[in-house]
Coordinates of C-alpha atoms and ligand atoms in Angstrom, one line a residue:
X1 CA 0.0 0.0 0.0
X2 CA 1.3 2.8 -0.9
X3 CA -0.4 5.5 1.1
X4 CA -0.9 5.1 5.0
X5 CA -4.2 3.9 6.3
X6 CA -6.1 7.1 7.5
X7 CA -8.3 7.4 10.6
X8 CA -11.9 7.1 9.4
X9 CA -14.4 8.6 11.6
X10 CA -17.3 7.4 9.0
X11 CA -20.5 7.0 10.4
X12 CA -20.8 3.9 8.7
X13 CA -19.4 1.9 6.9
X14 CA -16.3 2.5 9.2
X15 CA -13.4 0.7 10.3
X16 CA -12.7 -2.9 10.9
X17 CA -9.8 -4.1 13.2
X18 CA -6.8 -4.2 11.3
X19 CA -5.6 -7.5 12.5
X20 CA -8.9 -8.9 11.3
X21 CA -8.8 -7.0 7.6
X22 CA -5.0 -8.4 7.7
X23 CA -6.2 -12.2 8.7
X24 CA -9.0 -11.6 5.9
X25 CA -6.7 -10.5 3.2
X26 CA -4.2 -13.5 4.4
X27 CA -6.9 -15.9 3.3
X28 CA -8.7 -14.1 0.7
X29 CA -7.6 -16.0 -2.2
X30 CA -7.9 -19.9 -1.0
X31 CA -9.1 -19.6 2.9
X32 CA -7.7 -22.1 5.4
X33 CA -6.0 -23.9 2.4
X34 CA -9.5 -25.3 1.2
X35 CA -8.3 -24.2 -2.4
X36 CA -11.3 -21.6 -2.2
X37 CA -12.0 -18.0 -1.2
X38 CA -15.2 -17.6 1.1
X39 CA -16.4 -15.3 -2.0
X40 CA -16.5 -17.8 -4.0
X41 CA -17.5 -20.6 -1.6
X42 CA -20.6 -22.5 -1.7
X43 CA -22.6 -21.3 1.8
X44 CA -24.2 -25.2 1.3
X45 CA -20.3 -26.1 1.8
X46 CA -19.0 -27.6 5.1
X47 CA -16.6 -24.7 5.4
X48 CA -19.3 -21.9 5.3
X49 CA -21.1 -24.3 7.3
X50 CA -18.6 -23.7 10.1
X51 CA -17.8 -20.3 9.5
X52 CA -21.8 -19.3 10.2
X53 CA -22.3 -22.0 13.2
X54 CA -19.0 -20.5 14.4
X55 CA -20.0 -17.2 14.1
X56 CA -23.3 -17.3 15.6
X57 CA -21.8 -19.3 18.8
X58 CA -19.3 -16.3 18.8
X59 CA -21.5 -14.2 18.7
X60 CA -23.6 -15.6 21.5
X61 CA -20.4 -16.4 23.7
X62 CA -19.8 -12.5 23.7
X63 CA -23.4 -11.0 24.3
X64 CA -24.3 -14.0 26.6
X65 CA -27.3 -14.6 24.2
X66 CA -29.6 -17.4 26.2
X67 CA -31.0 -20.4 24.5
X68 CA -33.8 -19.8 23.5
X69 CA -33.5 -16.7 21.2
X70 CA -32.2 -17.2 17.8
X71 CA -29.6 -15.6 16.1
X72 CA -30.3 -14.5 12.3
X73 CA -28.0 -12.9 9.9
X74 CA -30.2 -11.3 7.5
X75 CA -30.0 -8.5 4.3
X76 CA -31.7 -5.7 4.0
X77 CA -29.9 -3.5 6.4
X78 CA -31.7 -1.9 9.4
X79 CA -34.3 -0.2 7.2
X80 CA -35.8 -4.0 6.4
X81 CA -35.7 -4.4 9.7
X82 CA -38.3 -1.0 10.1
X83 CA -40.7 -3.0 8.1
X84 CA -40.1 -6.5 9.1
X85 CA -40.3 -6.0 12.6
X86 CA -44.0 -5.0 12.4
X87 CA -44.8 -7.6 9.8
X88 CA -43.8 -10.3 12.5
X89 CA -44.5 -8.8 15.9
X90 CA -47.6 -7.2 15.0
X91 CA -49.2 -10.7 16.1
X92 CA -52.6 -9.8 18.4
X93 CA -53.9 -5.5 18.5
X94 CA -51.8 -4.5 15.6
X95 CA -50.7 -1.7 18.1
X96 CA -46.9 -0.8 18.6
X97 CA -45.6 2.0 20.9
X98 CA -42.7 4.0 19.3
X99 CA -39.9 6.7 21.3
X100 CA -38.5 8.5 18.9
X101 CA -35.1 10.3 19.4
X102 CA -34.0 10.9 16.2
X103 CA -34.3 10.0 12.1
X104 CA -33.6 6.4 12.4
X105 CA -36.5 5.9 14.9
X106 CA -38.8 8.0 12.9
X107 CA -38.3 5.9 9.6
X108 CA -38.7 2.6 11.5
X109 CA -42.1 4.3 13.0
X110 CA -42.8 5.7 9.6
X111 CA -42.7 2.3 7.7
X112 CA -44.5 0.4 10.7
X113 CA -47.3 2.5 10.3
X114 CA -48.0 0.8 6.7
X115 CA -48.9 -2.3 8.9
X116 CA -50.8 -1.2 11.7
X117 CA -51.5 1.1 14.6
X118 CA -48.1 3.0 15.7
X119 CA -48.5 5.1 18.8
X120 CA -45.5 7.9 19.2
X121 CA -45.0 7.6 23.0
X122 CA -42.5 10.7 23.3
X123 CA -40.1 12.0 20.9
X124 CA -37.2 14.8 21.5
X125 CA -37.9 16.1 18.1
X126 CA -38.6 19.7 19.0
X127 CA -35.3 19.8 20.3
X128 CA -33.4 18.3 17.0
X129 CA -33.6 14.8 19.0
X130 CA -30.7 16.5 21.5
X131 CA -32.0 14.0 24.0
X132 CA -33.3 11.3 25.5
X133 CA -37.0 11.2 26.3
X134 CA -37.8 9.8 29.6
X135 CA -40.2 6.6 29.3
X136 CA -42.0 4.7 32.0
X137 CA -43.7 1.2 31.7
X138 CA -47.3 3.2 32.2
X139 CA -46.6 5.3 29.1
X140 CA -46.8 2.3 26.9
X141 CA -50.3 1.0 25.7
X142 CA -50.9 -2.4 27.7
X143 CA -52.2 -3.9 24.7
X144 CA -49.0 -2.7 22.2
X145 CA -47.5 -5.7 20.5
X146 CA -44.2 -4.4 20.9
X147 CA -42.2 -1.5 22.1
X148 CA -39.4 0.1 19.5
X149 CA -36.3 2.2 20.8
X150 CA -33.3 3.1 18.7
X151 CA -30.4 2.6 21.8
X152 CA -28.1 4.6 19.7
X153 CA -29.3 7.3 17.6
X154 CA -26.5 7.8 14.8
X155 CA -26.9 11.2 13.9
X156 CA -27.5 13.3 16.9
X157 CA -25.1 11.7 18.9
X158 CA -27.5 10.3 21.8
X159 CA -27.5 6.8 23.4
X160 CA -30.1 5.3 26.0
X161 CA -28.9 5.7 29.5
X162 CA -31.2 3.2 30.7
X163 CA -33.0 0.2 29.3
X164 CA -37.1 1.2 29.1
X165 CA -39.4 -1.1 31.4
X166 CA -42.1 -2.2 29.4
X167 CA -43.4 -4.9 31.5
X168 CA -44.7 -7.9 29.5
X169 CA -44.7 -5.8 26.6
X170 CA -41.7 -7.1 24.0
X171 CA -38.9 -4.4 23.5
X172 CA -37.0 -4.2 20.2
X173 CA -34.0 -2.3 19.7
X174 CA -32.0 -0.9 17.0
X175 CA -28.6 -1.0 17.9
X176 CA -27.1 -1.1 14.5
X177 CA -24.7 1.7 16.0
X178 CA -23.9 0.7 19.4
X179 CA -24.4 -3.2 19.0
X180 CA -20.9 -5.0 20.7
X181 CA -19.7 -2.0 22.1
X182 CA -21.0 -2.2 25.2
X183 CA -22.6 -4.8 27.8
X184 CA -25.9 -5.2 27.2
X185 CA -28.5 -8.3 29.1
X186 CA -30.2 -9.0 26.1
X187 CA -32.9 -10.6 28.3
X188 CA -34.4 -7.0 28.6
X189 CA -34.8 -7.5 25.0
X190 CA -37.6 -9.1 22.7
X191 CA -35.9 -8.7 19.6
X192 CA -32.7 -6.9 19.3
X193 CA -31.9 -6.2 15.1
X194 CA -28.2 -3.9 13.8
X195 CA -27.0 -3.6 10.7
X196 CA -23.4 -4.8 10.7
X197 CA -21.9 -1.8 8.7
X198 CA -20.4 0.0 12.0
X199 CA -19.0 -2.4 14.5
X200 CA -19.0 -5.4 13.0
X201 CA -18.6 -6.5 9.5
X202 CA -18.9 -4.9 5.9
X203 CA -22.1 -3.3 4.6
X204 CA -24.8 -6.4 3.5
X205 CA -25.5 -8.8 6.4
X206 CA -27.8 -7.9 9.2
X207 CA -28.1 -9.7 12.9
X208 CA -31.7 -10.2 13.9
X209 CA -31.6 -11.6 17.7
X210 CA -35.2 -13.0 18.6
X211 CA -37.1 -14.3 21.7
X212 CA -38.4 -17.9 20.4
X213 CA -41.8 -17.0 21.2
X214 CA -41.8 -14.0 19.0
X215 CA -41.4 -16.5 15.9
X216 CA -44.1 -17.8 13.5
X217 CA -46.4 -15.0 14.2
X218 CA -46.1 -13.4 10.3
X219 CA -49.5 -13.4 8.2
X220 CA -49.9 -15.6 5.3
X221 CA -49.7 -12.7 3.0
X222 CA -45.9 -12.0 4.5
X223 CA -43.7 -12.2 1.7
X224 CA -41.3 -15.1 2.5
X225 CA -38.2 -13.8 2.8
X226 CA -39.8 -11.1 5.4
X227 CA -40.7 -14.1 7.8
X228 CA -38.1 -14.7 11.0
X229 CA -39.0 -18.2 11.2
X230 CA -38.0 -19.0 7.6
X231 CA -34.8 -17.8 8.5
X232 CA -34.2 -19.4 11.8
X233 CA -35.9 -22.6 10.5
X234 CA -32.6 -22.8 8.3
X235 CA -30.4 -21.8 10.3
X236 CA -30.0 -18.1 8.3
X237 CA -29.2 -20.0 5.0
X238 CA -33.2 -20.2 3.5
X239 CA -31.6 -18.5 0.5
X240 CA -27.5 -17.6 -0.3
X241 CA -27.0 -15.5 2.7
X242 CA -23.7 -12.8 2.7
X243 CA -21.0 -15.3 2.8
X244 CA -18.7 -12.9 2.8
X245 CA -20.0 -10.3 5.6
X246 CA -21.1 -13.1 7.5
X247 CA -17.3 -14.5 7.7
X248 CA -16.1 -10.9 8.6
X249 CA -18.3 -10.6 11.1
X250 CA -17.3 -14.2 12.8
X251 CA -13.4 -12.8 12.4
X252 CA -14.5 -9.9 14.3
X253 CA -16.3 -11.7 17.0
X254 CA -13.3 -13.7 17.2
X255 CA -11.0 -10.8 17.7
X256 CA -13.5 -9.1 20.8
X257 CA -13.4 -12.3 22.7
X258 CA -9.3 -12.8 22.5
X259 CA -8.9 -8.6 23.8
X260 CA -11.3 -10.0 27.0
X261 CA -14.7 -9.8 25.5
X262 CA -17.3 -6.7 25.1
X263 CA -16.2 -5.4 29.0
X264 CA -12.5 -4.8 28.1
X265 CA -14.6 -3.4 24.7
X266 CA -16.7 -0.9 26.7
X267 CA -13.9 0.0 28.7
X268 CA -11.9 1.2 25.9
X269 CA -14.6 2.6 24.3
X270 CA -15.6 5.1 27.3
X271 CA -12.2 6.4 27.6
X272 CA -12.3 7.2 24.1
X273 CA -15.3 8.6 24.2
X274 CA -14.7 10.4 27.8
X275 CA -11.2 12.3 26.6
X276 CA -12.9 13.5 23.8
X277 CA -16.2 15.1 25.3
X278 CA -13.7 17.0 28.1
X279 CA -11.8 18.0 25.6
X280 CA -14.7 19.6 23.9
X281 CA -16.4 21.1 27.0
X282 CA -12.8 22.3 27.9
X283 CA -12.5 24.2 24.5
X284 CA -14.2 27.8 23.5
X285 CA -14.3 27.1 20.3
X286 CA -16.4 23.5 20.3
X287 CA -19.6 22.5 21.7
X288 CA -21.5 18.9 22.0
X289 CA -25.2 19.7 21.7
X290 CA -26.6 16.4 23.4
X291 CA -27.8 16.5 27.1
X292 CA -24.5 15.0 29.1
X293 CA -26.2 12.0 30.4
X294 CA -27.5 11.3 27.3
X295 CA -24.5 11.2 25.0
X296 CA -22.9 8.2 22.3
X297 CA -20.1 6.7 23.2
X298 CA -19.9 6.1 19.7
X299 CA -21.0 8.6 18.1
X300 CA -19.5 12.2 19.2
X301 CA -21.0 15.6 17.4
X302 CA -20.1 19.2 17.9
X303 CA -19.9 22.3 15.9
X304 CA -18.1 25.6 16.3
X305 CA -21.0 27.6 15.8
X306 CA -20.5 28.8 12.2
X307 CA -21.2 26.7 9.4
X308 CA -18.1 27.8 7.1
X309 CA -15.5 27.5 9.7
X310 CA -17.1 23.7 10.1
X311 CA -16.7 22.9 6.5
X312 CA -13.2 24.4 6.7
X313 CA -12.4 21.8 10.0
X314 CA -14.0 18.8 8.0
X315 CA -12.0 19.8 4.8
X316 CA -8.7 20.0 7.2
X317 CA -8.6 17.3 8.8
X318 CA -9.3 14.9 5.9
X319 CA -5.9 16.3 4.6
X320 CA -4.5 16.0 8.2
X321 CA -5.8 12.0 7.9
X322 CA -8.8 12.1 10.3
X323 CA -11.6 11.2 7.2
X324 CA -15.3 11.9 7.8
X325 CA -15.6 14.1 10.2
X326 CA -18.9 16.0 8.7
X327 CA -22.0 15.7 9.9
X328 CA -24.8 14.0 8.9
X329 CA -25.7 15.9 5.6
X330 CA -29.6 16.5 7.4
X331 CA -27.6 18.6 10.1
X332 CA -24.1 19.3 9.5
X333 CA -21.4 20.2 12.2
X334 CA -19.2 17.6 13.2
X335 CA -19.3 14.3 14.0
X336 CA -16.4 11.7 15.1
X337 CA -17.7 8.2 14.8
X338 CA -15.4 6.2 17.1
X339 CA -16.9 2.6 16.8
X340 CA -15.1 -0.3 18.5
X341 CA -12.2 -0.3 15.8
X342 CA -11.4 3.3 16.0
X343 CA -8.2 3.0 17.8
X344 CA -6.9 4.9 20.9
X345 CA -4.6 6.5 19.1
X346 CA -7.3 8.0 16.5
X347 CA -8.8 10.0 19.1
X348 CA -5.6 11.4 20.4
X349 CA -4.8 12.6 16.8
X350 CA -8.2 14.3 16.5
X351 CA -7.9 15.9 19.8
X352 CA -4.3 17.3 18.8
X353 CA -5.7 18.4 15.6
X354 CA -9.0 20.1 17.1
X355 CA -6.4 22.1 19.4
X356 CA -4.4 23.0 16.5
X357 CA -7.0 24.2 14.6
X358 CA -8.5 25.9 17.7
X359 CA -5.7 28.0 17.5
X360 CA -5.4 28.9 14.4
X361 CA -9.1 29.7 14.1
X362 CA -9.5 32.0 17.1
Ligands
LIG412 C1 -29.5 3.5 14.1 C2 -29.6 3.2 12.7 N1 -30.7 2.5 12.3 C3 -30.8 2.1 11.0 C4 -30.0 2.6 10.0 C5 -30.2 2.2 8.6 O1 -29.4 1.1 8.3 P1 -29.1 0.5 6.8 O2 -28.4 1.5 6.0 O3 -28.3 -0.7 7.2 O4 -30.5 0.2 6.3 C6 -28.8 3.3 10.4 C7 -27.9 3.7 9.4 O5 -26.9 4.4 9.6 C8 -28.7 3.6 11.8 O6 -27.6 4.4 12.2

């Protein structure tokens, strides 16, 4: 290679452990010495065979996953996920209770209203989702189907400090941007769904995580593909699943358990994230506009205040090798994405760089 690897602060897709691209690109052409790459593998073979059973036992090692959910990985990203989650779980009323805190939530609300009755519980919209809503088991409709929270809302920079009670009441969770980067007791969870594109693999394979008893409950009419228990009734291979993604994904797995698991993960991740919020609430020229005990560990925005002097820091630092720093193109500002691979190091560079320009830009 002949230039140096930046740091890529992409909100996704974004980086991938090093040592795992490196193992990846080791085996690319003939993996394991089969005498075939896993692109061009058959997923009916017994080596994809082991590489998705050994993935998905990974993958329940490191979230503590119980028996009896299943573990699916899809297509589709998370935005099938807005629709097939309704499709399945909207099994008796039809009703389904939604908090949304920020874009993500409101398209998966958005879509589920094609399917059936979708009750907004609270929202923190009038504040450009800065925040997390506050929402207690008696907010929810006793009869709702389900219960549907984004734990990590990508854009705005916000993150759940607590897990909603909802009773009886099956809680779904996006956590396409926070999934594996923190401890979570997925027992709290009906049906936990991420798109792997941020902390775990390359864009095209999706992890579905389902309570058994939440399977089988699709309509007739539900188009196949769209039906959970299809997919765990084979074991995520109904039809040619992403081979590849899926085998990135068990790499990475791999490569969380060997460093100590998803603590020694979440512990590295909130020093990241910690050292770079004081920095910014130390600095006059930056501020985070999330409430404090709501804010991503993953996802960190700020803005200067003026709109050309961001451009001019997004512009900078790409040159300075810290890529993809804007904003979401809906709000612009700043945003550092520091997912599980972003390494130590990354954050250090940014910080040095956003005192730099600090200076320079007084
Ligand atoms: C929280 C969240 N949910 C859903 C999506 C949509 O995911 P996809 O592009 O995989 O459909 C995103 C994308 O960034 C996201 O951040």
């Amino acid at each position: 290679m002949s230039k140096e690897r930046a740091y890529n602060f992409s909100a996704g897709p974004s980086m991938l452990p090093l040592t795992v691209i490196e193992d990846v690109a080791a085996n690319l052409a003939n993996y394991e010495g089969c005498g075939e790459s896993v692109m061009e593998m058959s997923h009916r073979s017994k080596e994809f065979k082991a590489i998705l059973s050994d993935a998905e036992q990974n993958l329940r090692d490191i979230m503590n996953i119980p028996e009896n959910y299943k573990v699916l990985f899809l297509q589709g990203g998370g935005t099938l996920q807005f629709a097939m989650v309704p499709l399945n779980l909207m099994r008796n009323t039809g009703k389904a209770d939604y908090v949304v805190t920020g874009a993500w939530a409101k398209k998966a609300a958005k879509e589920a209203q094609k399917f059936g009755d979708v009750k907004i519980v609270a929202s923190s919209e009038e504040s450009t989702f800065s925040y997390i809503p506050e929402v207690k088991k008696e907010d929810f409709r006793e009869d709702a189907d389900y219960v549907h929270i984004t734990l990590n809302n990508t854009i705005y920079g916000t993150r759940y400090p607590y897990i909603p009670e909802t009773g009886d009441i099956p809680l779904v969770a996006d956590m396409s941007s926070n999934i594996l980067s923190e401890e979570i007791d997925v027992t709290k969870f009906g049906l936990i769904y991420a798109g792997a594109q941020k902390n775990v693999a390359p864009a095209g394979v999706t992890i579905v995580i389902i309570r058994e008893d939440l399977l089988g409950h699709a309509k007739e009419t539900v188009p196949t593909y769209l039906d959970y228990k299809i997919h765990a009734d084979n074991d995520s291979a109904y039809n040619t699943p992403n081979c590849f993604a899926i085998y990135v994904a068990g790499e990475v797995f791999k490569y969380i358990k060997n460093i100590g698991g998803i603590a020694a993960m979440q512990k590295m991740n909130e020093e990241k994230a910690q050292k770079l919020y004081d920095y910014i609430d130390s600095s006059e020229l930056y501020t985070c506009p999330t409430r404090k005990e709501d804010r991503s560990l993953m996802n960190v925005v700020f803005v200067t205040g003026d709109t050309d002097l961001d451009k001019k820091f997004v512009a900078e630092g790409k040159a300075a090798g810290l890529h993809n720093l804007g904003g979401h193109r809906s709000i612009g500002g700043m945003r550092a994405s520091i997912y599980n691979a972003m390494p130590a190091e990354g954050v250090d560079k940014l910080i040095d760089f956003m005192k730099k320009f600090e200076a320079e830009n007084k």
